[in-house]
Each structure stands twice: as structure tokens, then as C-alpha cells.
Amino acid sequence: MSKLMVTRRRFLGLSAAGASSLVLAGCDQFDFLGDRENQVRGVLSKANDLTYHVQRALVGQQALAREYSESEIRQGQRPNGSRDPDTAEYLALKANDFADYRLKITGLVENPASYSLAELRNMPERTQITRHDCVEGWSCIAKWTGTQLGPLLDAAKVKANARFIVFHCYDDMGSLFSGPELYYESCDLVDGHHPQTILAYGLNGQTLPVANGAPVRVRIERALGYKQPKYVHTIELVDGFSQFGKGKGGYWEDHGYDWYGGI
Ligand SMILES: Nc1nc2c(c(=O)[nH]1)N[C@H]1C(S)=C(S)[C@@H](COP(=O)(O)O)O[C@H]1N2
Ligand SMILES: [Mo]
């Protein structure tokens, strides 16, 4: 029994180190993650599952991601992925400077809610300077301003059977070939209530630009770039992911990335 535990611990240590050095090493090492046939990907997913449980147990559920000072912001937040969504719904909202935007909270909640941008901006505000790490091998330090998700979840009264939070986005990542694939992401309730999990409407002291997810994008600071959904319109409390996309909990997860994506 104890021998097994030691072996398992050693494996955990090694896999956590392996995963983070891959993140630091940059883009080349990560390119294969998109390849479904690659053997290494299964191993990495397993390491990631273990990292998730180990982080939750050892790091503490609400440990903060590192925050930086103004002087460490060296450049603008580099836009990546969708930069200018062209779905009809999004274009209509953008044409009116998002005056008609509503953020909905739905699913397994007692009190479904819907908020305008003005209402979100009037809520208590949190500003944090954090580092965004994209698996493509680049990082940016940026200042994000928004309102915490936790109090909104409390106001919505999350039901006891809810386990995850799904973020639905306006942008379509699909092609003629694949058909529509709307971007979506998810996290657990611990990350949903984390003090640095915010619905961001400001970036580096300005209104959040379209390229970075206007009018509202979520920041989940202990996770990789693809776990930071832009153009969010609905926050849905769920007990599983099977009814969304290919069932893996996010657009990039459906294409082979790991669900937890912790850093
Ligand atoms: N809706 C949506 N959210 C998204 C993406 C996207 O294409 N669409 N790309 C993700 C990826 S891979 C990264 S690295 C970040 C990029 O955020 P930025 O454009 O503000 O740098 O957004 C993430 N969230
Ligand atoms: Mo990314």
C-alpha cells in the first residue's frame, strides 16, 4: 500500500513538472496536442486530471494567481482566436455599441437572471494585473477590470445538483466543412467562486475591445488562455457537458485540449 502511494506520488510530481515545462517551453512542443492520434496526448490528459486533483487538494481551493504591477505590462493584450465575430446576433449588438447586450445566468439555478452592461458596470469592481498564457507559446501581462462571478452565482442560488459552469459565446469557430461550432468553455464551482474569476469589461484601463472579447469576457486566472472565454452571453449551471458540442466541456477540449487547463 505505502509502496503504491510513493510510486503514485512520484508520478504526480513528474507529471506536474512535465506539464508546466511544456507550457514554458513554448509553441512547438504544444502543436501536437491538436493531433487526435498522437499517443502523447492521452498521457498528458491523464497527467492533467491528476494535476487537477492535486492542485485542489494541496494548493488550496482559493489560492490566488500571481498579480503583477503596472510597470510589468509591456504591451497590449495580443488578440488571439476570434477577433471580430461575424454572427448576425453579435453584429447587431456591436452596431448599437452593445446597448442591448444582456448577460444571462441560466440552468440549475433557483433565480435565473439577466444583466445589462450598465448593471454589470455598476456592481462592485475588481481590477487585477495577471499573466495570460496561451498554449501556442506566448504570454501577456494585462490589467483586467470587471465584476466577480461568485456574488452573481450566489444571487442566482445555484442548485445542489449543479457541478459545472458553462460559458456560451457569440463567435462561431466552425467552417463550411464542419458546420457551426459556437465557442464555449466551462469551469467547476470552485473556479466560479474564486475571487479572481471576473466578468471583465475593461482591459488596460479602457473599455474591453472587440478583439479581446467585448462586451464581456471571463477571466479564470489559474487557467490557460483557451479557458478565458470572450464574447460571453450566457452562463449556464449544469451537472455535465454531454449536451454541448462534442461533450468535452469546451470548444478546444472538443478538439483535444485538456479540460482543466490549469497553470
Ligand atoms: N469566444 C472565444 N473565446 C476565446 C477564444 C476564441 O477564439 N473565442 N480564444 C481563446 C484563446 S486560445 C486565447 S489564447 C484567448 C485570447 O484572448 P485575447 O484575444 O484577449 O488575447 O482567448 C480564448 N477565448
Ligand atoms: Mo490560446
Tab-separated table of N, CA, C and O and ligand atoms in Angstrom, residues 77-82 132-136 138 144 169-171 173 183 203 211-213 217 219 225-231 252, ligand 1:
chain	number	residue	atom	x	y	z
A	77	GLN	N	-2.679	43.446	-24.809
A	77	GLN	CA	-3.060	42.027	-24.820
A	77	GLN	C	-3.192	41.573	-26.273
A	77	GLN	O	-4.013	42.095	-27.027
A	78	ARG	N	-2.371	40.629	-26.654
A	78	ARG	CA	-2.346	40.156	-28.042
A	78	ARG	C	-3.641	39.402	-28.366
A	78	ARG	O	-3.928	38.374	-27.759
A	79	PRO	N	-4.435	39.904	-29.311
A	79	PRO	CA	-5.690	39.191	-29.615
A	79	PRO	C	-5.400	37.840	-30.246
A	79	PRO	O	-4.482	37.720	-31.046
A	80	ASN	N	-6.164	36.849	-29.875
A	80	ASN	CA	-5.959	35.513	-30.427
A	80	ASN	C	-7.310	34.810	-30.598
A	80	ASN	O	-8.257	35.122	-29.904
A	81	GLY	N	-7.346	33.847	-31.502
A	81	GLY	CA	-8.613	33.161	-31.787
A	81	GLY	C	-9.537	34.134	-32.500
A	81	GLY	O	-9.090	34.927	-33.324
A	82	SER	N	-10.824	34.095	-32.153
A	82	SER	CA	-11.760	35.043	-32.777
A	82	SER	C	-11.369	36.457	-32.379
A	82	SER	O	-11.076	36.723	-31.218
A	132	HIS	N	-1.502	36.099	-18.899
A	132	HIS	CA	-2.292	35.196	-19.731
A	132	HIS	C	-1.309	34.309	-20.501
A	132	HIS	O	-0.432	34.815	-21.200
A	133	ASP	N	-1.460	33.003	-20.348
A	133	ASP	CA	-0.566	32.065	-21.036
A	133	ASP	C	-1.336	31.268	-22.072
A	133	ASP	O	-2.227	30.487	-21.720
A	134	CYS	N	-0.989	31.475	-23.332
A	134	CYS	CA	-1.638	30.703	-24.406
A	134	CYS	C	-0.798	29.469	-24.698
A	134	CYS	O	0.434	29.549	-24.711
A	135	VAL	N	-1.446	28.357	-24.966
A	135	VAL	CA	-0.692	27.125	-25.274
A	135	VAL	C	0.097	27.250	-26.571
A	135	VAL	O	0.955	26.427	-26.846
A	136	GLU	N	-0.183	28.278	-27.363
A	136	GLU	CA	0.607	28.458	-28.581
A	136	GLU	C	2.016	28.945	-28.260
A	136	GLU	O	2.854	29.057	-29.150
A	138	TRP	N	2.856	31.873	-26.090
A	138	TRP	CA	3.119	33.284	-25.756
A	138	TRP	C	2.358	33.651	-24.494
A	138	TRP	O	1.390	32.992	-24.123
A	144	TRP	N	-7.043	43.622	-16.067
A	144	TRP	CA	-8.442	43.300	-16.355
A	144	TRP	C	-9.348	43.910	-15.282
A	144	TRP	O	-9.040	43.816	-14.093
A	169	CYS	N	-20.633	31.550	-25.886
A	169	CYS	CA	-20.079	32.724	-26.573
A	169	CYS	C	-20.776	32.959	-27.915
A	169	CYS	O	-21.375	32.045	-28.478
A	170	TYR	N	-20.634	34.193	-28.413
A	170	TYR	CA	-21.283	34.559	-29.674
A	170	TYR	C	-20.552	34.071	-30.909
A	170	TYR	O	-21.148	33.985	-31.983
A	171	ASP	N	-19.242	33.811	-30.805
A	171	ASP	CA	-18.477	33.571	-32.040
A	171	ASP	C	-18.535	32.121	-32.500
A	171	ASP	O	-18.528	31.192	-31.700
A	173	MET	N	-16.746	29.193	-34.469
A	173	MET	CA	-15.417	28.721	-34.871
A	173	MET	C	-15.519	27.736	-36.039
A	173	MET	O	-14.497	27.247	-36.534
A	183	TYR	N	-18.181	28.917	-29.890
A	183	TYR	CA	-17.184	28.770	-28.822
A	183	TYR	C	-17.903	28.632	-27.486
A	183	TYR	O	-18.875	29.334	-27.208
A	203	LEU	N	-10.038	46.506	-20.131
A	203	LEU	CA	-8.700	45.963	-20.366
A	203	LEU	C	-7.697	47.113	-20.405
A	203	LEU	O	-7.868	48.050	-21.200
A	211	ALA	N	-11.642	42.933	-30.197
A	211	ALA	CA	-10.623	41.904	-30.447
A	211	ALA	C	-10.357	41.026	-29.223
A	211	ALA	O	-9.949	39.873	-29.363
A	212	ASN	N	-10.610	41.577	-28.037
A	212	ASN	CA	-10.341	40.820	-26.807
A	212	ASN	C	-11.606	40.337	-26.107
A	212	ASN	O	-11.536	39.907	-24.951
A	213	GLY	N	-12.766	40.433	-26.798
A	213	GLY	CA	-13.955	39.778	-26.246
A	213	GLY	C	-15.125	40.651	-25.868
A	213	GLY	O	-15.989	40.204	-25.110
A	217	ARG	N	-15.881	39.298	-21.276
A	217	ARG	CA	-15.149	38.030	-21.352
A	217	ARG	C	-14.816	37.609	-19.925
A	217	ARG	O	-14.719	38.445	-19.039
A	219	ARG	N	-12.453	35.972	-17.022
A	219	ARG	CA	-11.075	35.694	-16.627
A	219	ARG	C	-11.117	34.637	-15.527
A	219	ARG	O	-11.781	34.829	-14.504
A	225	GLY	N	-4.971	30.148	-21.544
A	225	GLY	CA	-5.682	31.104	-22.403
A	225	GLY	C	-7.009	30.613	-22.959
A	225	GLY	O	-7.987	31.360	-22.985
A	226	TYR	N	-7.067	29.368	-23.394
A	226	TYR	CA	-8.316	28.915	-24.026
A	226	TYR	C	-9.458	28.788	-23.024
A	226	TYR	O	-10.622	28.673	-23.424
A	227	LYS	N	-9.119	28.833	-21.690
A	227	LYS	CA	-10.168	28.792	-20.655
A	227	LYS	C	-10.662	30.199	-20.303
A	227	LYS	O	-11.303	30.370	-19.260
A	228	GLN	N	-10.358	31.202	-21.127
A	228	GLN	CA	-10.747	32.596	-20.856
A	228	GLN	C	-11.755	33.034	-21.911
A	228	GLN	O	-11.405	33.769	-22.844
A	229	PRO	N	-13.006	32.589	-21.828
A	229	PRO	CA	-13.933	32.822	-22.938
A	229	PRO	C	-14.251	34.301	-23.184
A	229	PRO	O	-14.512	35.056	-22.261
A	230	LYS	N	-14.231	34.666	-24.460
A	230	LYS	CA	-14.572	36.021	-24.901
A	230	LYS	C	-16.020	36.016	-25.404
A	230	LYS	O	-16.593	34.965	-25.660
A	231	TYR	N	-16.592	37.202	-25.606
A	231	TYR	CA	-17.933	37.340	-26.223
A	231	TYR	C	-18.982	36.472	-25.527
A	231	TYR	O	-19.791	35.797	-26.167
A	252	TRP	N	-12.158	24.027	-27.404
A	252	TRP	CA	-10.823	23.460	-27.601
A	252	TRP	C	-10.708	22.070	-26.980
A	252	TRP	O	-9.952	21.224	-27.462
B	1	LIG	N1	-15.101	33.228	-27.584
B	1	LIG	C1	-13.795	32.947	-27.688
B	1	LIG	N2	-13.050	32.935	-26.573
B	1	LIG	C2	-11.733	32.659	-26.649
B	1	LIG	C3	-11.102	32.330	-27.883
B	1	LIG	C4	-11.922	32.365	-29.045
B	1	LIG	O1	-11.463	32.114	-30.180
B	1	LIG	N3	-13.265	32.675	-28.901
B	1	LIG	N4	-9.766	32.012	-27.922
B	1	LIG	C5	-9.143	31.601	-26.654
B	1	LIG	C6	-7.685	31.578	-26.687
B	1	LIG	S1	-6.925	30.226	-27.341
B	1	LIG	C7	-6.939	32.564	-26.113
B	1	LIG	S2	-5.246	32.474	-26.005
B	1	LIG	C8	-7.584	33.765	-25.565
B	1	LIG	C9	-7.074	35.001	-26.264
B	1	LIG	O2	-7.582	36.137	-25.631
B	1	LIG	P1	-7.170	37.552	-26.164
B	1	LIG	O3	-7.648	37.645	-27.594
B	1	LIG	O4	-7.783	38.562	-25.279
B	1	LIG	O5	-5.658	37.583	-26.103
B	1	LIG	O6	-8.989	33.761	-25.666
B	1	LIG	C10	-9.591	32.492	-25.513
B	1	LIG	N5	-11.014	32.668	-25.501
